[in-house]
Tab-separated table of C-alpha atoms in Angstrom:
chain	number	residue	atom	x	y	z
M	1	MET	CA	3.088	-16.327	7.899
M	2	ASN	CA	5.562	-18.315	6.008
M	3	ASN	CA	9.894	-17.602	6.831
M	4	LYS	CA	10.216	-15.347	4.037
M	5	PHE	CA	7.706	-12.933	5.095
M	6	LYS	CA	7.892	-12.967	8.729
M	7	LEU	CA	12.530	-12.399	7.840
M	8	VAL	CA	11.359	-9.110	5.228
M	9	SER	CA	9.210	-7.663	8.533
M	10	PHE	CA	11.785	-8.180	11.024
M	11	LEU	CA	14.116	-6.544	8.942
M	12	ILE	CA	11.334	-3.701	8.405
M	13	LEU	CA	11.391	-3.147	12.098
M	14	CYS	CA	14.860	-3.216	12.475
M	15	PHE	CA	15.799	-0.780	9.767
M	16	PRO	CA	15.102	2.141	11.963
M	17	MET	CA	17.152	0.883	14.905
M	18	ILE	CA	20.212	0.041	12.184
M	19	MET	CA	19.955	3.358	10.843
M	20	VAL	CA	20.059	5.473	14.993
M	21	ALA	CA	23.048	3.202	15.715
M	22	GLN	CA	24.863	3.403	12.718
M	23	GLN	CA	23.957	7.578	12.846
M	24	SER	CA	25.219	7.218	16.660
M	25	LEU	CA	28.705	7.196	15.526
M	26	TYR	CA	28.383	9.893	14.419
M	27	GLN	CA	29.392	12.409	16.994
M	28	LYS	CA	28.022	16.477	16.481
M	29	ASP	CA	30.009	19.297	16.901
M	30	ASN	CA	29.885	23.369	15.897
M	31	PHE	CA	31.761	24.971	13.754
M	32	VAL	CA	32.094	28.860	14.830
M	33	LYS	CA	33.760	31.649	12.831
M	34	ASP	CA	33.216	35.484	12.511
M	35	GLY	CA	29.938	34.687	14.606
M	36	ASP	CA	28.265	32.194	12.088
M	37	THR	CA	27.777	28.404	13.258
M	38	LEU	CA	27.785	25.834	10.980
M	39	ARG	CA	26.499	22.278	12.424
M	40	TYR	CA	28.035	19.398	11.561
M	41	ARG	CA	28.662	15.513	12.586
M	42	ILE	CA	31.735	13.742	12.341
M	43	MET	CA	32.772	10.159	12.705
M	44	LEU	CA	35.804	8.454	13.584
M	45	PRO	CA	37.656	5.791	12.615
M	46	GLU	CA	37.405	2.542	15.172
M	47	ASN	CA	40.528	2.686	17.306
M	48	PHE	CA	41.628	6.005	15.774
M	49	SER	CA	44.859	7.780	17.192
M	50	ASP	CA	46.256	11.033	17.190
M	51	ASN	CA	49.617	9.503	15.802
M	52	LYS	CA	48.652	8.601	12.053
M	53	ALA	CA	47.321	9.939	8.976
M	54	TYR	CA	43.852	9.090	7.687
M	55	PRO	CA	41.570	9.711	5.410
M	56	LEU	CA	38.671	12.385	5.178
M	57	VAL	CA	35.752	12.218	3.314
M	58	PHE	CA	33.275	15.729	3.219
M	59	PHE	CA	29.363	15.093	2.706
M	60	LEU	CA	27.578	17.828	0.721
M	61	HIS	CA	23.644	16.246	1.746
M	62	GLY	CA	20.697	18.217	-0.440
M	63	ALA	CA	18.273	20.383	-0.064
M	64	GLY	CA	15.516	18.608	1.877
M	65	GLU	CA	17.952	17.690	4.348
M	66	ARG	CA	19.022	21.649	4.850
M	67	GLY	CA	18.322	22.987	9.062
M	68	ASN	CA	19.997	23.536	12.043
M	69	ASP	CA	19.011	20.720	14.304
M	70	ASN	CA	22.790	18.608	12.961
M	71	GLU	CA	20.716	15.195	12.067
M	72	SER	CA	19.441	16.025	9.281
M	73	GLN	CA	22.296	15.563	6.936
M	74	LEU	CA	22.961	11.727	7.811
M	75	MET	CA	19.480	10.616	5.784
M	76	HIS	CA	21.281	10.160	3.121
M	77	GLY	CA	25.043	8.342	2.906
M	78	SER	CA	25.860	8.086	6.580
M	79	ASP	CA	24.937	4.538	6.571
M	80	LEU	CA	27.187	3.577	3.470
M	81	PHE	CA	30.321	4.463	5.565
M	82	ALA	CA	29.587	3.395	8.611
M	83	SER	CA	28.445	-0.017	8.046
M	84	LYS	CA	31.131	-2.435	10.173
M	85	GLU	CA	32.147	-3.625	6.337
M	86	ASN	CA	33.442	-1.117	5.605
M	87	ARG	CA	34.952	1.534	8.510
M	88	LYS	CA	36.919	-2.140	8.373
M	89	ASN	CA	37.655	-2.048	4.992
M	90	TYR	CA	38.421	2.498	4.729
M	91	PRO	CA	39.267	4.093	7.234
M	92	ALA	CA	38.994	7.287	7.244
M	93	ILE	CA	37.272	10.368	8.781
M	94	ILE	CA	33.675	11.453	7.285
M	95	ILE	CA	32.214	14.679	8.163
M	96	PHE	CA	28.546	15.792	7.481
M	97	PRO	CA	28.171	19.194	7.328
M	98	GLN	CA	24.813	21.073	7.678
M	99	CYS	CA	23.524	23.733	5.162
M	100	SER	CA	20.741	26.368	6.795
M	101	LYS	CA	16.951	26.567	5.659
M	102	ASP	CA	17.983	30.020	3.908
M	103	SER	CA	21.990	29.252	2.269
M	104	TYR	CA	22.294	27.242	-0.134
M	105	TRP	CA	25.925	25.149	-1.033
M	106	SER	CA	26.779	26.269	-4.040
M	107	ASN	CA	26.078	30.246	-5.002
M	108	ALA	CA	22.752	29.821	-7.761
M	109	SER	CA	19.962	30.856	-8.705
M	110	VAL	CA	17.521	28.793	-8.321
M	111	ASP	CA	13.358	29.302	-9.448
M	112	ARG	CA	11.520	26.326	-7.729
M	113	SER	CA	8.317	27.894	-9.785
M	114	ASP	CA	7.677	25.400	-11.976
M	115	ASN	CA	8.100	21.444	-12.819
M	116	GLY	CA	11.992	20.379	-11.153
M	117	VAL	CA	14.245	23.470	-10.373
M	118	LYS	CA	15.737	25.427	-12.906
M	119	LEU	CA	19.970	27.197	-12.359
M	120	LYS	CA	21.749	29.144	-13.486
M	121	PHE	CA	25.048	28.858	-11.752
M	122	HIS	CA	27.415	32.373	-10.894
M	123	THR	CA	31.202	31.914	-11.766
M	124	ASP	CA	31.542	35.469	-10.389
M	125	LYS	CA	30.814	35.732	-7.152
M	126	ALA	CA	31.638	34.634	-3.149
M	127	PRO	CA	30.428	31.616	-2.226
M	128	THR	CA	28.039	31.430	0.180
M	129	LYS	CA	28.125	31.345	3.402
M	130	ALA	CA	26.893	27.739	3.922
M	131	MET	CA	30.020	27.851	1.637
M	132	SER	CA	32.348	29.705	3.289
M	133	LEU	CA	31.887	28.167	6.678
M	134	ALA	CA	31.646	24.878	4.444
M	135	MET	CA	35.458	25.657	2.754
M	136	ASP	CA	36.955	27.046	6.463
M	137	LEU	CA	35.973	24.200	8.284
M	138	LEU	CA	37.542	22.014	6.195
M	139	ARG	CA	40.580	23.556	5.781
M	140	GLU	CA	41.085	23.980	9.903
M	141	TYR	CA	40.758	19.756	9.333
M	142	VAL	CA	42.798	18.522	6.425
M	143	SER	CA	45.579	20.788	8.833
M	144	LYS	CA	45.957	18.869	11.360
M	145	PRO	CA	48.436	15.804	11.123
M	146	TYR	CA	45.605	13.226	11.698
M	147	VAL	CA	44.767	13.682	8.222
M	148	ASN	CA	46.148	12.205	5.272
M	149	LYS	CA	46.497	15.508	2.859
M	150	GLN	CA	46.383	13.273	0.141
M	151	GLN	CA	43.652	11.257	0.678
M	152	VAL	CA	41.070	14.272	0.510
M	153	TYR	CA	37.518	13.178	-0.861
M	154	VAL	CA	34.676	14.973	-1.382
M	155	VAL	CA	30.713	13.662	-2.171
M	156	GLY	CA	27.146	15.811	-2.521
M	157	LEU	CA	24.289	14.768	-3.936
M	158	SER	CA	21.046	16.665	-5.568
M	159	MET	CA	21.782	20.170	-4.003
M	160	GLY	CA	25.611	18.999	-2.420
M	161	GLY	CA	26.517	17.279	-5.756
M	162	MET	CA	26.379	20.955	-6.998
M	163	GLY	CA	28.284	21.980	-4.131
M	164	THR	CA	30.756	19.057	-4.891
M	165	PHE	CA	31.239	20.519	-8.669
M	166	GLU	CA	31.435	24.201	-6.771
M	167	ILE	CA	34.107	23.345	-3.464
M	168	LEU	CA	36.246	21.848	-6.447
M	169	SER	CA	36.018	24.976	-7.765
M	170	ARG	CA	36.835	27.437	-5.217
M	171	MET	CA	39.289	24.112	-3.672
M	172	PRO	CA	40.810	22.812	-7.007
M	173	ASP	CA	44.040	21.442	-5.349
M	174	THR	CA	42.477	19.785	-1.783
M	175	PHE	CA	40.752	16.994	-3.620
M	176	ALA	CA	41.916	13.234	-4.574
M	177	ALA	CA	39.032	12.630	-6.103
M	178	ALA	CA	35.022	14.147	-6.288
M	179	ILE	CA	31.640	12.125	-6.236
M	180	PRO	CA	28.598	14.571	-7.611
M	181	ILE	CA	25.254	12.836	-7.615
M	182	CYS	CA	22.581	14.481	-9.720
M	183	GLY	CA	23.731	18.147	-9.555
M	184	GLY	CA	25.203	20.568	-11.941
M	185	GLY	CA	27.359	23.348	-11.838
M	186	SER	CA	29.509	26.089	-14.016
M	187	THR	CA	30.682	24.885	-16.944
M	188	GLU	CA	33.337	27.629	-16.996
M	189	LEU	CA	35.259	26.404	-14.051
M	190	VAL	CA	36.045	22.982	-14.717
M	191	LYS	CA	39.173	24.133	-16.309
M	192	LYS	CA	39.768	24.767	-12.611
M	193	TYR	CA	40.131	21.173	-11.560
M	194	VAL	CA	40.194	18.958	-15.015
M	195	ASN	CA	42.638	16.592	-13.826
M	196	THR	CA	40.180	15.935	-10.076
M	197	PRO	CA	39.363	12.823	-11.177
M	198	ILE	CA	35.262	12.426	-10.486
M	199	TRP	CA	32.377	10.059	-10.964
M	200	VAL	CA	29.182	11.519	-11.882
M	201	PHE	CA	25.456	10.006	-11.323
M	202	HIS	CA	22.917	11.023	-12.327
M	203	GLY	CA	18.778	9.357	-13.449
M	204	ALA	CA	17.569	9.960	-16.452
M	205	GLN	CA	14.336	10.033	-15.396
M	206	ASP	CA	14.535	12.914	-12.724
M	207	ASN	CA	12.336	15.080	-12.972
M	208	VAL	CA	13.588	17.947	-10.202
M	209	VAL	CA	17.578	18.592	-11.565
M	210	ASN	CA	17.550	17.258	-15.132
M	211	PRO	CA	20.162	14.841	-16.081
M	212	ASN	CA	21.688	17.343	-18.778
M	213	HIS	CA	22.990	19.229	-15.930
M	214	SER	CA	25.103	16.494	-15.439
M	215	LEU	CA	25.552	15.905	-19.211
M	216	GLU	CA	26.771	19.095	-19.729
M	217	MET	CA	29.223	19.189	-16.567
M	218	VAL	CA	30.170	15.461	-17.536
M	219	LYS	CA	30.923	17.681	-21.840
M	220	ALA	CA	32.632	20.330	-20.591
M	221	LEU	CA	34.768	18.333	-18.008
M	222	LEU	CA	36.392	16.198	-21.846
M	223	ALA	CA	36.049	19.253	-24.083
M	224	GLU	CA	39.192	20.582	-21.696
M	225	GLY	CA	41.055	16.780	-21.755
M	226	GLY	CA	39.318	15.474	-18.754
M	227	SER	CA	37.826	11.828	-18.039
M	228	PRO	CA	35.239	11.497	-16.086
M	229	ARG	CA	33.547	8.522	-15.236
M	230	PHE	CA	29.285	9.200	-15.928
M	231	THR	CA	26.954	6.898	-14.298
M	232	LEU	CA	23.015	7.795	-16.368
M	233	TYR	CA	20.592	5.116	-15.075
M	234	ASP	CA	17.761	4.981	-17.479
M	235	ASN	CA	15.224	4.298	-14.703
M	236	ALA	CA	15.812	6.727	-11.976
M	237	ASN	CA	14.481	9.550	-11.119
M	238	HIS	CA	16.516	11.792	-8.333
M	239	ASN	CA	17.523	9.478	-5.915
M	240	SER	CA	19.949	7.790	-7.865
M	241	TRP	CA	21.915	8.110	-4.664
M	242	ASP	CA	20.515	5.518	-3.717
M	243	ARG	CA	21.744	3.415	-6.658
M	244	ALA	CA	25.377	5.188	-7.090
M	245	PHE	CA	25.581	3.795	-3.044
M	246	HIS	CA	24.911	0.668	-4.523
M	247	GLU	CA	27.750	0.100	-6.617
M	248	LEU	CA	30.737	-2.150	-5.727
M	249	ASP	CA	33.417	-0.666	-6.247
M	250	PHE	CA	31.617	3.457	-5.521
M	251	LEU	CA	34.513	3.194	-1.211
M	252	SER	CA	36.819	1.175	-3.748
M	253	TRP	CA	37.014	3.782	-6.200
M	254	LEU	CA	36.793	6.324	-4.288
M	255	PHE	CA	39.604	5.250	-1.881
M	256	SER	CA	42.057	4.905	-4.808
M	257	HIS	CA	42.964	8.479	-5.550
M	258	LYS	CA	45.726	9.992	-3.683
M	259	LEU	CA	46.685	13.985	-4.424
M	260	THR	CA	50.035	13.945	-6.192
M	261	GLU	CA	52.605	16.993	-6.554
M	262	ASN	CA	52.484	16.757	-10.426
M	263	ARG	CA	48.294	16.754	-10.916
M	264	ASP	CA	48.748	19.737	-13.121
């Protein structure tokens, strides 16, 4: 067995342990309102002090991670924020809420009867129970003195990418920046958050959520005078988040933005 093979084998064996160690940094908690419960995980910065004000990242997972185990939502993205280097360079409060199996982040009609997902986004309906609870959870944390209200961010993938666009429309004055990955949303509502810095990702080969959903959102933002950043991976399928999370300036771009009072 050569040394290269030994190294690869070692990394494969160690990766699950590394993931468990990183995910253990996220503490389990529940948010309860009017008899409904939203499970979530939260990671505080190293040497956290409630006398300081930290950025907050709200991460919305995909449909495959729905449930009530308060674990599955950490499958994608949690290790990015939990790495030793990123915790040092970007000390922040990271929150991963979990959507229940019977709900969806965005209020949309979802048809999975054929290849891919057919989506119709509703512009005039109340938020789903999961989104309503998520927004209330976020409001509770944003009200705390140790959260920097000028640095609140939302990131989401797939169903969570759709949720990212929706929560932007429902809380347009909250976020300093947003990153929706392989998602989509209502093009009619982009005018509500057109001046929010947004970096949209999608894979051109996505056979689950058609990349045209992201293209239409970018097109709508441009039509309203926005300046979205857009990355389309020519050879990526639905899991374009894997490529996105490895962008060298993914976190530096996100944390570089601050909410200003004169944004209009």
